[in-house]
Amino acid sequence: GAGVSQSPSNKVTEKGKDVELRCDPISGHTALYWYRQSLGQGLEFLIYFQGNSAPDKSGLPSDRFSAERTGGSVSTLTIQRTQQEDSAVYLCASRPDRGGSPLHFGNGTRLTVT
Amino acid sequence: SQQGEEDPQALSIQEGENATMNCSYKTSINNLQWYRQNSGRGLVHLILIRSNEREKHSGRLRVTLDTSKKSSSLLITASRAADTASYFCATDEHGSGNTGKLIFGQGTTLQVKP
């Protein structure tokens, strides 16, 4: 079946512009995660959605970052007034329940801020 | 903040040798998971071990968990060039909220030379 889909796969933007990154999770997966991965580094947790509960935003690095999940499915990560340090790969993952099951990852969006 | 810490950061071995990677974590967990990431791709789940399990096998993979030491190890036996990738541990945090937030370590980069 279809996996987690992220778009665009690559995004180059100028410093100061806003960007939107999209994630289509696997159908029926109630939990959705966003992570950020800088070159050669581990995954930095950003935000986590679980069903209709309030999202866990504890990993968002600044108020320039926000995320929505509409209808319990598609999610959009928005970065306002992008900075060069925002350059990274943004990974989305989903899983079917609250815990105890593996994450399914998309291939990520590579963001480059010039 | 990152929960898991892997060591070594990088490992280079010859095909046919065994590769061992270690992961330490800080808080109580429900389970610990290992993932693999090929260059430029998303992460792929390898194996999950629950907090009440001590050892688990899957093909050439062997995972151990020592909750008293808050550590886990991943052993890949009879390595192949195709095993070249980065490997990450991730912990499903356990707490009063049981949020299901999955925290990743910094990863071990494994190179298997043919």
PDB file of C-alpha atoms in Angstrom:
ATOM      1  CA  GLY A   1       0.000   0.000   0.000  1.00  0.00           C
ATOM      2  CA  ALA A   2       0.957   3.663  -0.155  1.00  0.00           C
ATOM      3  CA  GLY A   3       3.507   4.864   2.323  1.00  0.00           C
ATOM      4  CA  VAL A   4       4.022   8.267   3.908  1.00  0.00           C
ATOM      5  CA  SER A   5       4.293  10.898   1.210  1.00  0.00           C
ATOM      6  CA  GLN A   6       6.069  14.222   1.625  1.00  0.00           C
ATOM      7  CA  SER A   7       6.157  17.162  -0.742  1.00  0.00           C
ATOM      8  CA  PRO A   8       8.080  18.848  -2.096  1.00  0.00           C
ATOM      9  CA  SER A   9      11.104  16.554  -1.992  1.00  0.00           C
ATOM     10  CA  ASN A  10      13.385  19.563  -2.334  1.00  0.00           C
ATOM     11  CA  LYS A  11      12.798  23.212  -1.590  1.00  0.00           C
ATOM     12  CA  VAL A  12      15.174  26.108  -2.069  1.00  0.00           C
ATOM     13  CA  THR A  13      14.049  29.419  -0.645  1.00  0.00           C
ATOM     14  CA  GLU A  14      15.488  32.798   0.112  1.00  0.00           C
ATOM     15  CA  LYS A  15      16.109  33.920   3.643  1.00  0.00           C
ATOM     16  CA  GLY A  16      13.064  35.660   5.046  1.00  0.00           C
ATOM     17  CA  LYS A  17      10.502  33.805   2.934  1.00  0.00           C
ATOM     18  CA  ASP A  18       7.840  31.506   4.347  1.00  0.00           C
ATOM     19  CA  VAL A  19       7.691  27.829   3.380  1.00  0.00           C
ATOM     20  CA  GLU A  20       5.091  25.093   3.731  1.00  0.00           C
ATOM     21  CA  LEU A  21       5.993  21.439   3.859  1.00  0.00           C
ATOM     22  CA  ARG A  22       3.342  18.799   3.369  1.00  0.00           C
ATOM     23  CA  CYS A  23       2.942  15.294   4.753  1.00  0.00           C
ATOM     24  CA  ASP A  24       0.376  12.677   3.716  1.00  0.00           C
ATOM     25  CA  PRO A  25       0.446   9.913   6.323  1.00  0.00           C
ATOM     26  CA  ILE A  26      -0.621   6.339   5.788  1.00  0.00           C
ATOM     27  CA  SER A  27      -4.404   6.110   5.762  1.00  0.00           C
ATOM     28  CA  GLY A  28      -5.796   5.282   9.171  1.00  0.00           C
ATOM     29  CA  HIS A  29      -2.668   6.222  11.094  1.00  0.00           C
ATOM     30  CA  THR A  30      -3.730   8.379  14.020  1.00  0.00           C
ATOM     31  CA  ALA A  31      -0.284   9.511  15.129  1.00  0.00           C
ATOM     32  CA  LEU A  32       1.853  11.843  13.017  1.00  0.00           C
ATOM     33  CA  TYR A  33       5.324  13.175  13.785  1.00  0.00           C
ATOM     34  CA  TRP A  34       7.629  15.820  12.365  1.00  0.00           C
ATOM     35  CA  TYR A  35      11.393  15.608  12.839  1.00  0.00           C
ATOM     36  CA  ARG A  36      14.275  17.702  11.582  1.00  0.00           C
ATOM     37  CA  GLN A  37      17.624  16.234  10.561  1.00  0.00           C
ATOM     38  CA  SER A  38      20.617  18.408   9.914  1.00  0.00           C
ATOM     39  CA  LEU A  39      23.418  17.071   7.727  1.00  0.00           C
ATOM     40  CA  GLY A  40      25.033  14.036   9.318  1.00  0.00           C
ATOM     41  CA  GLN A  41      23.062  14.448  12.524  1.00  0.00           C
ATOM     42  CA  GLY A  42      20.343  12.609  14.376  1.00  0.00           C
ATOM     43  CA  LEU A  43      16.653  13.364  14.344  1.00  0.00           C
ATOM     44  CA  GLU A  44      15.386  16.329  16.295  1.00  0.00           C
ATOM     45  CA  PHE A  45      11.789  15.972  17.449  1.00  0.00           C
ATOM     46  CA  LEU A  46       9.588  18.900  16.412  1.00  0.00           C
ATOM     47  CA  ILE A  47       5.912  18.112  16.941  1.00  0.00           C
ATOM     48  CA  TYR A  48       3.570  15.171  17.417  1.00  0.00           C
ATOM     49  CA  PHE A  49      -0.146  14.811  16.656  1.00  0.00           C
ATOM     50  CA  GLN A  50      -2.265  12.035  18.162  1.00  0.00           C
ATOM     51  CA  GLY A  51      -5.861  11.774  17.025  1.00  0.00           C
ATOM     52  CA  ASN A  52      -7.931  14.706  18.209  1.00  0.00           C
ATOM     53  CA  SER A  53      -5.692  15.500  21.159  1.00  0.00           C
ATOM     54  CA  ALA A  54      -3.803  18.754  21.409  1.00  0.00           C
ATOM     55  CA  PRO A  55      -0.459  18.336  19.624  1.00  0.00           C
ATOM     56  CA  ASP A  56       2.797  18.061  21.537  1.00  0.00           C
ATOM     57  CA  LYS A  57       4.686  21.110  20.280  1.00  0.00           C
ATOM     58  CA  SER A  58       7.529  20.861  22.742  1.00  0.00           C
ATOM     59  CA  GLY A  59      10.180  20.388  20.062  1.00  0.00           C
ATOM     60  CA  LEU A  60       9.402  23.401  17.893  1.00  0.00           C
ATOM     61  CA  PRO A  61      12.579  25.549  17.999  1.00  0.00           C
ATOM     62  CA  SER A  62      10.892  28.944  17.746  1.00  0.00           C
ATOM     63  CA  ASP A  63       7.563  30.632  17.151  1.00  0.00           C
ATOM     64  CA  ARG A  64       8.453  30.826  13.459  1.00  0.00           C
ATOM     65  CA  PHE A  65       7.571  27.140  13.295  1.00  0.00           C
ATOM     66  CA  SER A  66       4.001  25.870  13.312  1.00  0.00           C
ATOM     67  CA  ALA A  67       2.140  22.814  12.143  1.00  0.00           C
ATOM     68  CA  GLU A  68      -1.409  21.807  11.460  1.00  0.00           C
ATOM     69  CA  ARG A  69      -3.135  18.548  10.846  1.00  0.00           C
ATOM     70  CA  THR A  70      -6.429  18.841   9.036  1.00  0.00           C
ATOM     71  CA  GLY A  71      -9.136  16.233   9.392  1.00  0.00           C
ATOM     72  CA  GLY A  72      -6.786  13.924  11.233  1.00  0.00           C
ATOM     73  CA  SER A  73      -4.894  13.225   8.028  1.00  0.00           C
ATOM     74  CA  VAL A  74      -2.677  15.590   6.021  1.00  0.00           C
ATOM     75  CA  SER A  75      -0.251  17.769   7.956  1.00  0.00           C
ATOM     76  CA  THR A  76       1.506  20.980   6.982  1.00  0.00           C
ATOM     77  CA  LEU A  77       4.644  22.295   8.667  1.00  0.00           C
ATOM     78  CA  THR A  78       5.072  26.023   8.148  1.00  0.00           C
ATOM     79  CA  ILE A  79       8.284  27.935   8.711  1.00  0.00           C
ATOM     80  CA  GLN A  80       7.930  31.699   8.636  1.00  0.00           C
ATOM     81  CA  ARG A  81      10.730  34.150   7.869  1.00  0.00           C
ATOM     82  CA  THR A  82      13.167  31.336   7.135  1.00  0.00           C
ATOM     83  CA  GLN A  83      16.754  31.566   8.337  1.00  0.00           C
ATOM     84  CA  GLN A  84      19.825  29.785   7.012  1.00  0.00           C
ATOM     85  CA  GLU A  85      19.960  27.609  10.116  1.00  0.00           C
ATOM     86  CA  ASP A  86      16.568  26.197   9.129  1.00  0.00           C
ATOM     87  CA  SER A  87      18.281  24.357   6.283  1.00  0.00           C
ATOM     88  CA  ALA A  88      17.829  20.639   6.962  1.00  0.00           C
ATOM     89  CA  VAL A  89      15.820  17.605   5.957  1.00  0.00           C
ATOM     90  CA  TYR A  90      12.337  17.618   7.458  1.00  0.00           C
ATOM     91  CA  LEU A  91      10.998  14.129   8.019  1.00  0.00           C
ATOM     92  CA  CYS A  92       7.409  13.127   8.624  1.00  0.00           C
ATOM     93  CA  ALA A  93       6.339   9.813  10.110  1.00  0.00           C
ATOM     94  CA  SER A  94       3.085   8.169  11.114  1.00  0.00           C
ATOM     95  CA  ARG A  95       1.911   5.156  13.045  1.00  0.00           C
ATOM     96  CA  PRO A  96      -1.463   3.597  13.771  1.00  0.00           C
ATOM     97  CA  ASP A  97      -1.768   4.161  17.509  1.00  0.00           C
ATOM     98  CA  ARG A  98      -0.434   6.016  20.515  1.00  0.00           C
ATOM     99  CA  GLY A  99       2.586   3.864  21.135  1.00  0.00           C
ATOM    100  CA  GLY A 100       4.145   0.459  20.931  1.00  0.00           C
ATOM    101  CA  SER A 101       4.297   0.290  17.152  1.00  0.00           C
ATOM    102  CA  PRO A 102       6.960   1.335  14.658  1.00  0.00           C
ATOM    103  CA  LEU A 103       6.994   4.614  12.784  1.00  0.00           C
ATOM    104  CA  HIS A 104       6.644   4.736   9.025  1.00  0.00           C
ATOM    105  CA  PHE A 105       8.726   7.519   7.536  1.00  0.00           C
ATOM    106  CA  GLY A 106       8.462   9.543   4.387  1.00  0.00           C
ATOM    107  CA  ASN A 107      11.594  10.360   2.394  1.00  0.00           C
ATOM    108  CA  GLY A 108      11.668  13.883   3.716  1.00  0.00           C
ATOM    109  CA  THR A 109      11.810  17.392   2.322  1.00  0.00           C
ATOM    110  CA  ARG A 110      15.280  18.841   1.905  1.00  0.00           C
ATOM    111  CA  LEU A 111      15.044  22.551   2.685  1.00  0.00           C
ATOM    112  CA  THR A 112      17.811  24.893   1.654  1.00  0.00           C
ATOM    113  CA  VAL A 113      17.649  28.518   2.743  1.00  0.00           C
ATOM    114  CA  THR A 114      19.954  30.777   0.743  1.00  0.00           C
TER     115      THR A 114
ATOM    116  CA  SER B   1      16.235  17.025  23.916  1.00  0.00           C
ATOM    117  CA  GLN B   2      17.674  13.801  22.600  1.00  0.00           C
ATOM    118  CA  GLN B   3      17.075  10.723  24.729  1.00  0.00           C
ATOM    119  CA  GLY B   4      19.226   8.080  23.089  1.00  0.00           C
ATOM    120  CA  GLU B   5      22.944   8.273  22.676  1.00  0.00           C
ATOM    121  CA  GLU B   6      24.587   5.826  20.344  1.00  0.00           C
ATOM    122  CA  ASP B   7      28.141   4.672  20.243  1.00  0.00           C
ATOM    123  CA  PRO B   8      30.269   4.412  18.353  1.00  0.00           C
ATOM    124  CA  GLN B   9      29.407   7.379  16.153  1.00  0.00           C
ATOM    125  CA  ALA B  10      31.053   5.629  13.226  1.00  0.00           C
ATOM    126  CA  LEU B  11      32.029   2.041  12.587  1.00  0.00           C
ATOM    127  CA  SER B  12      33.924   0.546   9.658  1.00  0.00           C
ATOM    128  CA  ILE B  13      34.223  -3.228   9.215  1.00  0.00           C
ATOM    129  CA  GLN B  14      34.904  -5.828   6.565  1.00  0.00           C
ATOM    130  CA  GLU B  15      32.136  -7.824   4.945  1.00  0.00           C
ATOM    131  CA  GLY B  16      31.414 -10.951   6.951  1.00  0.00           C
ATOM    132  CA  GLU B  17      32.339  -9.408  10.302  1.00  0.00           C
ATOM    133  CA  ASN B  18      29.834  -8.627  13.033  1.00  0.00           C
ATOM    134  CA  ALA B  19      28.834  -5.061  13.866  1.00  0.00           C
ATOM    135  CA  THR B  20      27.750  -3.996  17.335  1.00  0.00           C
ATOM    136  CA  MET B  21      26.153  -0.652  18.110  1.00  0.00           C
ATOM    137  CA  ASN B  22      25.121   0.581  21.535  1.00  0.00           C
ATOM    138  CA  CYS B  23      22.422   2.944  22.706  1.00  0.00           C
ATOM    139  CA  SER B  24      21.947   4.535  26.108  1.00  0.00           C
ATOM    140  CA  TYR B  25      18.905   6.436  27.280  1.00  0.00           C
ATOM    141  CA  LYS B  26      17.832   8.440  30.286  1.00  0.00           C
ATOM    142  CA  THR B  27      14.196   7.970  31.229  1.00  0.00           C
ATOM    143  CA  SER B  28      11.794   5.079  31.701  1.00  0.00           C
ATOM    144  CA  ILE B  29      10.597   3.603  28.446  1.00  0.00           C
ATOM    145  CA  ASN B  30       7.768   1.483  27.089  1.00  0.00           C
ATOM    146  CA  ASN B  31       9.886   0.116  24.297  1.00  0.00           C
ATOM    147  CA  LEU B  32      13.038   0.759  22.324  1.00  0.00           C
ATOM    148  CA  GLN B  33      13.236   0.615  18.556  1.00  0.00           C
ATOM    149  CA  TRP B  34      16.073   0.455  16.053  1.00  0.00           C
ATOM    150  CA  TYR B  35      15.905   2.090  12.639  1.00  0.00           C
ATOM    151  CA  ARG B  36      18.107   2.157   9.603  1.00  0.00           C
ATOM    152  CA  GLN B  37      18.621   5.082   7.237  1.00  0.00           C
ATOM    153  CA  ASN B  38      20.234   4.879   3.849  1.00  0.00           C
ATOM    154  CA  SER B  39      21.749   8.081   2.537  1.00  0.00           C
ATOM    155  CA  GLY B  40      19.133  10.566   1.387  1.00  0.00           C
ATOM    156  CA  ARG B  41      16.207   8.442   2.462  1.00  0.00           C
ATOM    157  CA  GLY B  42      13.739   8.197   5.318  1.00  0.00           C
ATOM    158  CA  LEU B  43      14.195   5.802   8.193  1.00  0.00           C
ATOM    159  CA  VAL B  44      13.115   2.180   8.038  1.00  0.00           C
ATOM    160  CA  HIS B  45      12.077   0.269  11.140  1.00  0.00           C
ATOM    161  CA  LEU B  46      14.229  -2.764  11.948  1.00  0.00           C
ATOM    162  CA  ILE B  47      13.172  -4.167  15.289  1.00  0.00           C
ATOM    163  CA  LEU B  48      11.248  -3.240  18.449  1.00  0.00           C
ATOM    164  CA  ILE B  49      11.986  -4.561  21.917  1.00  0.00           C
ATOM    165  CA  ARG B  50       9.574  -3.985  24.782  1.00  0.00           C
ATOM    166  CA  SER B  51      10.662  -2.943  28.244  1.00  0.00           C
ATOM    167  CA  ASN B  52       9.878  -6.390  29.670  1.00  0.00           C
ATOM    168  CA  GLU B  53      12.012  -8.164  27.050  1.00  0.00           C
ATOM    169  CA  ARG B  54      15.743  -8.731  27.325  1.00  0.00           C
ATOM    170  CA  GLU B  55      16.657 -10.038  23.887  1.00  0.00           C
ATOM    171  CA  LYS B  56      15.085 -10.232  20.474  1.00  0.00           C
ATOM    172  CA  HIS B  57      16.164 -11.661  17.140  1.00  0.00           C
ATOM    173  CA  SER B  58      15.186 -10.899  13.572  1.00  0.00           C
ATOM    174  CA  GLY B  59      17.199 -12.552  10.832  1.00  0.00           C
ATOM    175  CA  ARG B  60      20.802 -11.368  11.199  1.00  0.00           C
ATOM    176  CA  LEU B  61      19.797  -8.802  13.807  1.00  0.00           C
ATOM    177  CA  ARG B  62      20.016  -9.320  17.549  1.00  0.00           C
ATOM    178  CA  VAL B  63      18.884  -6.672  19.996  1.00  0.00           C
ATOM    179  CA  THR B  64      19.398  -6.687  23.740  1.00  0.00           C
ATOM    180  CA  LEU B  65      17.860  -4.404  26.337  1.00  0.00           C
ATOM    181  CA  ASP B  66      19.098  -3.791  29.857  1.00  0.00           C
ATOM    182  CA  THR B  67      16.611  -1.536  31.613  1.00  0.00           C
ATOM    183  CA  SER B  68      18.696  -1.438  34.803  1.00  0.00           C
ATOM    184  CA  LYS B  69      21.546   0.144  32.849  1.00  0.00           C
ATOM    185  CA  LYS B  70      19.212   1.992  30.467  1.00  0.00           C
ATOM    186  CA  SER B  71      21.059   0.599  27.496  1.00  0.00           C
ATOM    187  CA  SER B  72      20.494  -1.458  24.376  1.00  0.00           C
ATOM    188  CA  SER B  73      22.708  -3.012  21.758  1.00  0.00           C
ATOM    189  CA  LEU B  74      22.154  -3.929  18.120  1.00  0.00           C
ATOM    190  CA  LEU B  75      24.253  -6.720  16.673  1.00  0.00           C
ATOM    191  CA  ILE B  76      24.361  -7.337  12.933  1.00  0.00           C
ATOM    192  CA  THR B  77      25.948 -10.678  12.184  1.00  0.00           C
ATOM    193  CA  ALA B  78      27.744 -11.670   8.992  1.00  0.00           C
ATOM    194  CA  SER B  79      27.601  -8.124   7.673  1.00  0.00           C
ATOM    195  CA  ARG B  80      27.171  -7.323   3.999  1.00  0.00           C
ATOM    196  CA  ALA B  81      28.104  -4.282   1.959  1.00  0.00           C
ATOM    197  CA  ALA B  82      24.370  -3.574   1.667  1.00  0.00           C
ATOM    198  CA  ASP B  83      24.231  -3.076   5.453  1.00  0.00           C
ATOM    199  CA  THR B  84      26.129   0.195   4.991  1.00  0.00           C
ATOM    200  CA  ALA B  85      23.806   2.828   6.462  1.00  0.00           C
ATOM    201  CA  SER B  86      23.147   4.889   9.581  1.00  0.00           C
ATOM    202  CA  TYR B  87      21.452   3.157  12.475  1.00  0.00           C
ATOM    203  CA  PHE B  88      19.365   4.923  15.098  1.00  0.00           C
ATOM    204  CA  CYS B  89      17.793   3.863  18.346  1.00  0.00           C
ATOM    205  CA  ALA B  90      14.548   5.456  19.452  1.00  0.00           C
ATOM    206  CA  THR B  91      12.720   5.301  22.739  1.00  0.00           C
ATOM    207  CA  ASP B  92       9.004   5.431  23.375  1.00  0.00           C
ATOM    208  CA  GLU B  93       8.971   7.532  26.525  1.00  0.00           C
ATOM    209  CA  HIS B  94       7.002   6.273  29.497  1.00  0.00           C
ATOM    210  CA  GLY B  95       5.564   8.706  31.937  1.00  0.00           C
ATOM    211  CA  SER B  96       2.419   9.991  33.530  1.00  0.00           C
ATOM    212  CA  GLY B  97       1.249  11.259  30.189  1.00  0.00           C
ATOM    213  CA  ASN B  98       2.408   8.327  28.085  1.00  0.00           C
ATOM    214  CA  THR B  99       2.474  10.715  25.205  1.00  0.00           C
ATOM    215  CA  GLY B 100       3.847   8.304  22.651  1.00  0.00           C
ATOM    216  CA  LYS B 101       6.599  10.746  21.757  1.00  0.00           C
ATOM    217  CA  LEU B 102       9.447   8.838  20.102  1.00  0.00           C
ATOM    218  CA  ILE B 103      12.890  10.275  20.719  1.00  0.00           C
ATOM    219  CA  PHE B 104      15.863   9.377  18.519  1.00  0.00           C
ATOM    220  CA  GLY B 105      19.550   9.205  19.223  1.00  0.00           C
ATOM    221  CA  GLN B 106      22.340  10.669  17.128  1.00  0.00           C
ATOM    222  CA  GLY B 107      22.972   7.469  15.236  1.00  0.00           C
ATOM    223  CA  THR B 108      25.869   5.204  14.298  1.00  0.00           C
ATOM    224  CA  THR B 109      27.200   5.335  10.761  1.00  0.00           C
ATOM    225  CA  LEU B 110      28.184   1.850   9.650  1.00  0.00           C
ATOM    226  CA  GLN B 111      30.405   1.200   6.666  1.00  0.00           C
ATOM    227  CA  VAL B 112      30.814  -2.376   5.503  1.00  0.00           C
ATOM    228  CA  LYS B 113      33.691  -2.794   3.090  1.00  0.00           C
ATOM    229  CA  PRO B 114      33.384  -5.496   0.436  1.00  0.00           C
TER     230      PRO B 114
END
